[in-house]
Each structure stands twice: as C-alpha cells, then as structure tokens.
PDB file of C-alpha atoms in Angstrom:
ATOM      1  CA  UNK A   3      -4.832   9.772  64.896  1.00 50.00           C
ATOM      2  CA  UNK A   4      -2.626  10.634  61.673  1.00 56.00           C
ATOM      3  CA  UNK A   5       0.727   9.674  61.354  1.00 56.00           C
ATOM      4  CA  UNK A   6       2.814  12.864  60.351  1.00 58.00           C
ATOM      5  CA  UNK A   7       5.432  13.001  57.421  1.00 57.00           C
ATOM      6  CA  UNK A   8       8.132  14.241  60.480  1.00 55.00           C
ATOM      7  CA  UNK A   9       7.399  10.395  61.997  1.00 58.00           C
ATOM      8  CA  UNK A  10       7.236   8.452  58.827  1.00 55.00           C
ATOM      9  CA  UNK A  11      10.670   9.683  57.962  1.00 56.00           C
ATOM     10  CA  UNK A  12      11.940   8.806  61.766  1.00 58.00           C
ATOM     11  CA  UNK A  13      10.752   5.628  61.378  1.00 57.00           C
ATOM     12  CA  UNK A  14      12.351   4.631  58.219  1.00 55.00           C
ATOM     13  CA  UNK A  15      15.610   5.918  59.287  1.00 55.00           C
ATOM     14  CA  UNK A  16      15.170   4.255  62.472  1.00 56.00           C
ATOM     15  CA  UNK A  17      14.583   1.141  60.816  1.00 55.00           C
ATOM     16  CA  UNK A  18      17.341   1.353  58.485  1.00 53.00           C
ATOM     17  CA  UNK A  19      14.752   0.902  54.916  1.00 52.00           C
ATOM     18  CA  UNK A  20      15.921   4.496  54.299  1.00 50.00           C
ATOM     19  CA  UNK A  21      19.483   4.004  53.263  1.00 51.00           C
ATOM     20  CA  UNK A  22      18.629   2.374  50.653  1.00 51.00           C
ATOM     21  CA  UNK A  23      16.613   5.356  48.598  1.00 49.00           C
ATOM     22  CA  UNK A  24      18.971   7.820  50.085  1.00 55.00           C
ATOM     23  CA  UNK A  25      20.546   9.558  47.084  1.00 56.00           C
ATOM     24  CA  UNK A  26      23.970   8.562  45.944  1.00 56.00           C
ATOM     25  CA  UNK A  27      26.720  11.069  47.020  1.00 59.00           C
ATOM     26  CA  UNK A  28      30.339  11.424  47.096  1.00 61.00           C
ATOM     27  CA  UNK A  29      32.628   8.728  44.695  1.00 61.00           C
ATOM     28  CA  UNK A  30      29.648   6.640  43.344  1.00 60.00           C
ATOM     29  CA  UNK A  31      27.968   9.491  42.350  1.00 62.00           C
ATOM     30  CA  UNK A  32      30.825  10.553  40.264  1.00 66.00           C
ATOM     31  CA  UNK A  33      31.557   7.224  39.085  1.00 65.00           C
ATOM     32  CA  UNK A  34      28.049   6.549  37.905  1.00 66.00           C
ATOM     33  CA  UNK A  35      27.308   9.514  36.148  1.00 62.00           C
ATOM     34  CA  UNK A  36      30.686   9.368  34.231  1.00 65.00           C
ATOM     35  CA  UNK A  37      29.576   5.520  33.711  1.00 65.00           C
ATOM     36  CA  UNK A  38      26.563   6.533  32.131  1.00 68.00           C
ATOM     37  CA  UNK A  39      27.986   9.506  30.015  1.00 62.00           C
ATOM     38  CA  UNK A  40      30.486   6.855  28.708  1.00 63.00           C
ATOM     39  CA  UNK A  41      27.469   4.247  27.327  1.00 63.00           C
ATOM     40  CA  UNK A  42      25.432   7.210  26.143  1.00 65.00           C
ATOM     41  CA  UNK A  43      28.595   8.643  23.658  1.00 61.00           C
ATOM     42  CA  UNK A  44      29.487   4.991  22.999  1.00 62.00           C
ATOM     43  CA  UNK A  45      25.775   4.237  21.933  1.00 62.00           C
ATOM     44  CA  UNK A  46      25.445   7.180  19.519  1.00 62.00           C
ATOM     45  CA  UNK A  47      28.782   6.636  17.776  1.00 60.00           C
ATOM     46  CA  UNK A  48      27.115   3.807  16.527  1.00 57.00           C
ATOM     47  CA  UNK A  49      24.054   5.361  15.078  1.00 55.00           C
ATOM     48  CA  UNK A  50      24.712   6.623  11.039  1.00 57.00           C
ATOM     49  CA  UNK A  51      25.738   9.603  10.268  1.00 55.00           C
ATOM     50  CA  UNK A  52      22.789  10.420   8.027  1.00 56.00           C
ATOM     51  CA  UNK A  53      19.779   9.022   8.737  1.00 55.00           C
ATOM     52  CA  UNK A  54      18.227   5.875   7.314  1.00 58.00           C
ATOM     53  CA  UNK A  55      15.773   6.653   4.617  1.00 67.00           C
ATOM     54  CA  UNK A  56      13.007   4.313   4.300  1.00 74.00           C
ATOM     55  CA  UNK A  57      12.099   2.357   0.995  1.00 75.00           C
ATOM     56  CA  UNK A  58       8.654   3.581  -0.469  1.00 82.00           C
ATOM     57  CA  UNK A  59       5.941   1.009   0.428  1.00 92.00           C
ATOM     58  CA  UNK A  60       4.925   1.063  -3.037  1.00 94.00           C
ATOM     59  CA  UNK A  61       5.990   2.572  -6.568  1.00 96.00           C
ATOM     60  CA  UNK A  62       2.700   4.243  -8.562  1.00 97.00           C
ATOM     61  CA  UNK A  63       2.979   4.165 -12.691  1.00 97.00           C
ATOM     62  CA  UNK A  64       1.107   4.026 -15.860  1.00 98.00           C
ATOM     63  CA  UNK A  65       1.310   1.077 -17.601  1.00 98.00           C
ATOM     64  CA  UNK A  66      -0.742   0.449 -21.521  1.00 98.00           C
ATOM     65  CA  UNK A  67      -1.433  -3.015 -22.849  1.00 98.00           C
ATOM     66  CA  UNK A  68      -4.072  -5.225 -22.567  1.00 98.00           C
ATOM     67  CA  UNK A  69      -5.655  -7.286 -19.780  1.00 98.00           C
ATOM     68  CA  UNK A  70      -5.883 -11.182 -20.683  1.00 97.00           C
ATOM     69  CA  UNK A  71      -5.686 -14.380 -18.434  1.00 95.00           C
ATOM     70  CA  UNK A  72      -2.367 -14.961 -17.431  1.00 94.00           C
ATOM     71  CA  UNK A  73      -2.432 -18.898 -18.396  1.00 92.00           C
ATOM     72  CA  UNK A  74      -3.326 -17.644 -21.524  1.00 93.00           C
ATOM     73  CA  UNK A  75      -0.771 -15.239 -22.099  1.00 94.00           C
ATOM     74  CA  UNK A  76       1.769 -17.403 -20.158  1.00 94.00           C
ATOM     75  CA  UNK A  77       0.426 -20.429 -22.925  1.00 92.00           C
ATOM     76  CA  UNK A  78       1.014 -18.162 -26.261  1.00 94.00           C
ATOM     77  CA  UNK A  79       3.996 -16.356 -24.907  1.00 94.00           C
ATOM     78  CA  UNK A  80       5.770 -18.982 -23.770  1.00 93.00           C
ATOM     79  CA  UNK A  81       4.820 -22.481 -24.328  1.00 94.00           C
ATOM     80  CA  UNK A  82       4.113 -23.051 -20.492  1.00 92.00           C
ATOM     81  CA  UNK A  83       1.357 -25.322 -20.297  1.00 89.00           C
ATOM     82  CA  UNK A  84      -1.264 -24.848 -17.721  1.00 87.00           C
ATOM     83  CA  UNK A  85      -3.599 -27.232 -15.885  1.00 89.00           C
ATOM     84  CA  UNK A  86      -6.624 -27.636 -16.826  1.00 82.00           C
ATOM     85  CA  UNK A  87      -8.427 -25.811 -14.165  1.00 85.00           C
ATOM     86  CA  UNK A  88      -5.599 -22.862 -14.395  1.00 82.00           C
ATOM     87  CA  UNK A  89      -8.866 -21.079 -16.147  1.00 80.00           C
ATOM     88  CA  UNK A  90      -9.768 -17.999 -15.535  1.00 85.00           C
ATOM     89  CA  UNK A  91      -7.925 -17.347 -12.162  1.00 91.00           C
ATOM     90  CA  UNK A  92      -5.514 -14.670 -12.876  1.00 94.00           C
ATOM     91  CA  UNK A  93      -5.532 -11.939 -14.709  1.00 97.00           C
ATOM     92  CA  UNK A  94      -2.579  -9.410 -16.025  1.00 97.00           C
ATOM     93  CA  UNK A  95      -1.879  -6.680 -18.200  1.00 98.00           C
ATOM     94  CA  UNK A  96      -0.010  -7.831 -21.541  1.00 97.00           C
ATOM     95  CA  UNK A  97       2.291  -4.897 -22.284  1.00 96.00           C
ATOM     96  CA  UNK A  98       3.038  -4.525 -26.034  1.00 93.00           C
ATOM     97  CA  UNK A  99       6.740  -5.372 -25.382  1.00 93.00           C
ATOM     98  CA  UNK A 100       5.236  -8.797 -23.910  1.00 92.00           C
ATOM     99  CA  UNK A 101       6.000  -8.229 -20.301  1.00 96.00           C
ATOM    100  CA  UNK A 102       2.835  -9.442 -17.964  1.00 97.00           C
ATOM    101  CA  UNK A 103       1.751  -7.580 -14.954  1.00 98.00           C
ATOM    102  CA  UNK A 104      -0.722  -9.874 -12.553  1.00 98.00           C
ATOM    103  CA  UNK A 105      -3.340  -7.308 -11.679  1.00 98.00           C
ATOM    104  CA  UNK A 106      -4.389  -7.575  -7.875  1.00 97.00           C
ATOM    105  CA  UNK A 107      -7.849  -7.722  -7.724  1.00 95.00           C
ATOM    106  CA  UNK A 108      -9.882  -5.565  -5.506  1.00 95.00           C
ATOM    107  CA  UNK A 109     -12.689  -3.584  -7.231  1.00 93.00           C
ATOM    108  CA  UNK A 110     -10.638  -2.100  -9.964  1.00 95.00           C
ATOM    109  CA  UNK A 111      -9.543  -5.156 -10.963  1.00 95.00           C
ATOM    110  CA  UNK A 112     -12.400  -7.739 -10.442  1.00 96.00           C
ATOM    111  CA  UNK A 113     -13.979  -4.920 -12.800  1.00 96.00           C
ATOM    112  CA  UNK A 114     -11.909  -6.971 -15.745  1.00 97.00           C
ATOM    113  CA  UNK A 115     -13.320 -10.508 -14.668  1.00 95.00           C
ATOM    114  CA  UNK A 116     -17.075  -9.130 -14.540  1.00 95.00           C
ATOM    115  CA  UNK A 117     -16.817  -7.562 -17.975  1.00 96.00           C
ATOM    116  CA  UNK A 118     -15.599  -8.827 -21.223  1.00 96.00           C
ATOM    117  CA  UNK A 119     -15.450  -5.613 -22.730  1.00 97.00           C
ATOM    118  CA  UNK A 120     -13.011  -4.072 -20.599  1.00 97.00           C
ATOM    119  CA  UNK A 121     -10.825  -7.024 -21.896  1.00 96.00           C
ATOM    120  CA  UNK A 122     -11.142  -6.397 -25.477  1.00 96.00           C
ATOM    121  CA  UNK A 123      -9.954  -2.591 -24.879  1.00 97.00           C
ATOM    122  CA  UNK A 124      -6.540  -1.724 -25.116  1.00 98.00           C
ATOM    123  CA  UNK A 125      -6.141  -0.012 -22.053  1.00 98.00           C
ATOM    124  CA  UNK A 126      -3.837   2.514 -19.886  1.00 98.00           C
ATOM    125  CA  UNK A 127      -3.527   1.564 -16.071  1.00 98.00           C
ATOM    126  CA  UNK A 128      -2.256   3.800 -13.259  1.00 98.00           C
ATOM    127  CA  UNK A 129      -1.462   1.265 -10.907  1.00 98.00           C
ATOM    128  CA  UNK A 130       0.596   0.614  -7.826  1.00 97.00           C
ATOM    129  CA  UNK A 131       3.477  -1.865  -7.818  1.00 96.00           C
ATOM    130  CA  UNK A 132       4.437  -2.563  -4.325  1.00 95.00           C
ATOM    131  CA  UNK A 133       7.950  -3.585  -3.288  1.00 93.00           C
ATOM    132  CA  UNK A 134       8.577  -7.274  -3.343  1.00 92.00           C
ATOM    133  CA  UNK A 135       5.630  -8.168  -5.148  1.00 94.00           C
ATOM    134  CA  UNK A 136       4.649  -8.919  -8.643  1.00 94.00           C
ATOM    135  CA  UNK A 137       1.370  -7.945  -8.744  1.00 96.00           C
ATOM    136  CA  UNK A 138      -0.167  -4.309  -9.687  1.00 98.00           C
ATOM    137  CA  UNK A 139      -2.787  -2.513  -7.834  1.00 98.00           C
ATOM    138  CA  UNK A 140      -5.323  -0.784 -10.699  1.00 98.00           C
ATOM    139  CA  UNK A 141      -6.175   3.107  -9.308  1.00 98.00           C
ATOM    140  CA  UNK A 142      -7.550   3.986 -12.575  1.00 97.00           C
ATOM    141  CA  UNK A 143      -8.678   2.593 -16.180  1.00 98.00           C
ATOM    142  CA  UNK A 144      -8.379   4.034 -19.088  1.00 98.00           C
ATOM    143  CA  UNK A 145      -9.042   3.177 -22.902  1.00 98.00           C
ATOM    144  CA  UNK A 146      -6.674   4.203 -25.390  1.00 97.00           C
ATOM    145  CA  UNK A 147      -8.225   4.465 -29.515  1.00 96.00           C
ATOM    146  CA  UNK A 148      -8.012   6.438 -32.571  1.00 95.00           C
ATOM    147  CA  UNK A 149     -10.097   9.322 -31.112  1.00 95.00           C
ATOM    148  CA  UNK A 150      -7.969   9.621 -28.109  1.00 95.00           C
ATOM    149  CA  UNK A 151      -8.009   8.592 -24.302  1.00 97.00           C
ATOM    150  CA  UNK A 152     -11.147   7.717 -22.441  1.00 98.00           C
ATOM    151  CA  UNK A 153     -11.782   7.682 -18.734  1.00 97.00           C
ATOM    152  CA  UNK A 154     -13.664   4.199 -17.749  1.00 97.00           C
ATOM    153  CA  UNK A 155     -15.860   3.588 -15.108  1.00 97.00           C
ATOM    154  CA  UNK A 156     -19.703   2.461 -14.379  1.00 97.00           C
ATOM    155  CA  UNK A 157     -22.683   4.848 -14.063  1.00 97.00           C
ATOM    156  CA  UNK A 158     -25.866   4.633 -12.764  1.00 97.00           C
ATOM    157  CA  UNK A 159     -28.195   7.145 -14.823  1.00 96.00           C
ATOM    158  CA  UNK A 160     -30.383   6.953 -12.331  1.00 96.00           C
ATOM    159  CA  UNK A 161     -28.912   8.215  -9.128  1.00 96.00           C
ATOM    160  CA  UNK A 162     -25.748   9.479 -11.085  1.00 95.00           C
ATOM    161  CA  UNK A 163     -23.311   7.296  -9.111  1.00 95.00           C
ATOM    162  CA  UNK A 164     -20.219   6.290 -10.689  1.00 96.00           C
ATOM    163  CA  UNK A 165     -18.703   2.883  -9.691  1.00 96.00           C
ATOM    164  CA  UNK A 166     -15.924   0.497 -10.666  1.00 95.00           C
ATOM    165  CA  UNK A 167     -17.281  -2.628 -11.519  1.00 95.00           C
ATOM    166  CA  UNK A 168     -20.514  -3.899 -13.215  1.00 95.00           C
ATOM    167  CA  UNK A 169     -22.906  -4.873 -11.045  1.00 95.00           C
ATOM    168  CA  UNK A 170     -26.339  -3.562  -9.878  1.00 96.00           C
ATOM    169  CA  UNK A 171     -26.276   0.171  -8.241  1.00 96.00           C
ATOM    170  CA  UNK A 172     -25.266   0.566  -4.899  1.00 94.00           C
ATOM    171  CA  UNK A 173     -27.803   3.429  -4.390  1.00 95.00           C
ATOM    172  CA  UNK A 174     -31.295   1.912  -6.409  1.00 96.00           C
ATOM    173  CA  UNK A 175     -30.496  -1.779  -7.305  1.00 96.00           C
ATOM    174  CA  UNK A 176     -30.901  -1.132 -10.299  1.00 96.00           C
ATOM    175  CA  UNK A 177     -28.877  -1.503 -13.514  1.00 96.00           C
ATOM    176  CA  UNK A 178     -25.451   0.345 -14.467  1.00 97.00           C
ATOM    177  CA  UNK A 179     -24.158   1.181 -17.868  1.00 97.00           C
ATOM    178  CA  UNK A 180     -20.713   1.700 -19.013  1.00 97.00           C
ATOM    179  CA  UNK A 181     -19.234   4.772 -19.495  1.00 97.00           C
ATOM    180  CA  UNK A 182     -16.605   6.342 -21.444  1.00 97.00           C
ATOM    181  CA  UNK A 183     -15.368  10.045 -20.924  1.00 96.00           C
ATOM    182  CA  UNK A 184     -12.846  11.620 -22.860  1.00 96.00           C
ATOM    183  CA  UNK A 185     -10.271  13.544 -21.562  1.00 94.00           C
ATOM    184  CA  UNK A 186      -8.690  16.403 -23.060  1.00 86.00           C
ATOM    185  CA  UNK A 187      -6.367  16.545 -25.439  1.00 74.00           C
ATOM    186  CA  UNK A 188      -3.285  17.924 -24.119  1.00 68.00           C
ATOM    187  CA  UNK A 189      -2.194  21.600 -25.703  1.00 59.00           C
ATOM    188  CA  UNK A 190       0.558  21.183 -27.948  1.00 55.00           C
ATOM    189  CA  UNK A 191       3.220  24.194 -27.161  1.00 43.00           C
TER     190      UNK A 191
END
C-alpha cells in the first residue's frame, strides 16, 4: 500500500528530521537576510566603475620590406654571428628602416621557404602581430614594382584553384604556377 504525502510529513515531524528544513522565521530570518544584503553591497563596491576592457588578442597591419633569413639579416645588420647550423631556420621581413619581423610560418609563410622567388620580391605583408610576441602572422602577400602592386598567390590552370604555397595541386596533383594580379590603381581625387 502507498505511503501518502499527509504521513510522510507526520513522520518527519514526529521524528524530529523536519526542524531542520523548516524555513527560518522570526530574528534569524531578519538577521540573515540583512547579513547577506550587507556582503552583496560590500562585494560590488569593489567591482570598477567602468568596466574592464580587454586587450585585443592580436594587432593586424601592413608591413613592406623584404623577406630574408633572419641569421642573415641579424649577420649584416648587426655583426651577430650565428652557428653554423642557424641556416635557413627563420625567416623575417627586413623593413627598409632595418627593423626585422620573424614571420610565423603556417602556409603563408612556409610559402617564402618553398620559393626563392617570393624572396627576391620586395613585398607588402598584411599580417597579424599578436600581443607579447615577436613574430607576424602573413594574411596576405603582395609585390610592390614600378608598374604598381600585385596580388601573389599559386594557381592551378587546371582546376582553377588558387593556393598559398608551391606545391602540387590539391585538387589534380598536378603542377601550380605562380601568379601575379594587379590591383587597381587607386583614383586620385
């Protein structure tokens, strides 16, 4: 046979187990809601005034130059002398007021270890430069000349897919050619 709510509730005040989640009433109600009024005021006076804005993860910029080895650069620039297996580790973007910029390398950037040519251009990154770190992040490549400003990538004429780096075609497997697009000149007002 069931046992009823009615003789559950007898029961526990019978045994006594129900004073304990009685409700608090009278005095210590009073005094523990004015308690915790008190630490709730207390606990926002300390919070600012305005709120906290947070730093940008990371800063994004153009940056022109050219992209050597940085124990080369570091070599000519200033006399550091590398080790001998320093090599071709690292490479940066030589601004022409000398400052370096290590280049992280993901695809955009490995692009400059796979092909010579890219190093022989001089060049405009849009890169990110994250907060606390030295190293740039390349988002896009262009090459700066005489005849104006070229967008740089890899295309496959095949399955007209561009990529980032040289290497065979994602798509066919078979091979990619460099290609420059220019961009428009801007209108002079």
């Amino acid at each position: 046979m069931p046992i009823s709510i009615v003789r559950i509730k007898r029961r526990l005040v019978r045994g006594g187990d129900y004073q304990r989640f009685r409700p608090l009433s009278g005095p210590c109600r009073d005094f523990t809601l004015a308690a915790t009024l008190l630490l709730t005021v207390a606990a926002l006076g300390d919070a600012p005034s305005t709120p906290h804005k947070s730093q940008p993860r990371y800063v994004t910029k153009s940056i022109r130059g050219r992209v050597v080895w940085l124990y080369e650069a570091m070599s000519r620039l200033h006399g550091v002398k590398p080790v001998p297996d320093a090599g071709d580790r690292i490479l940066a973007l030589e601004a022409a007021d000398g400052r370096l910029y290590p280049i992280f390398e993901d695809i955009r950037g490995r692009a400059f270890r796979r092909d010579e040519r890219l190093r022989k251009m001089e060049v405009e990154l849009d890169v990110r430069e994250y907060a606390g770190s030295p190293m740039v992040q390349i988002l896009r490549v262009y090459e700066l000349t005489d005849e104006g400003k070229f967008d740089v990538d890899y295309w496959c004429e095949i399955c007209s897919i561009a990529m980032f780096e040289l290497k065979e075609c994602e798509c066919c497997q078979g091979p990619i050619e460099l290609r420059r697009q220019k961009l428009a000149d801007p209108v002079n007002e």
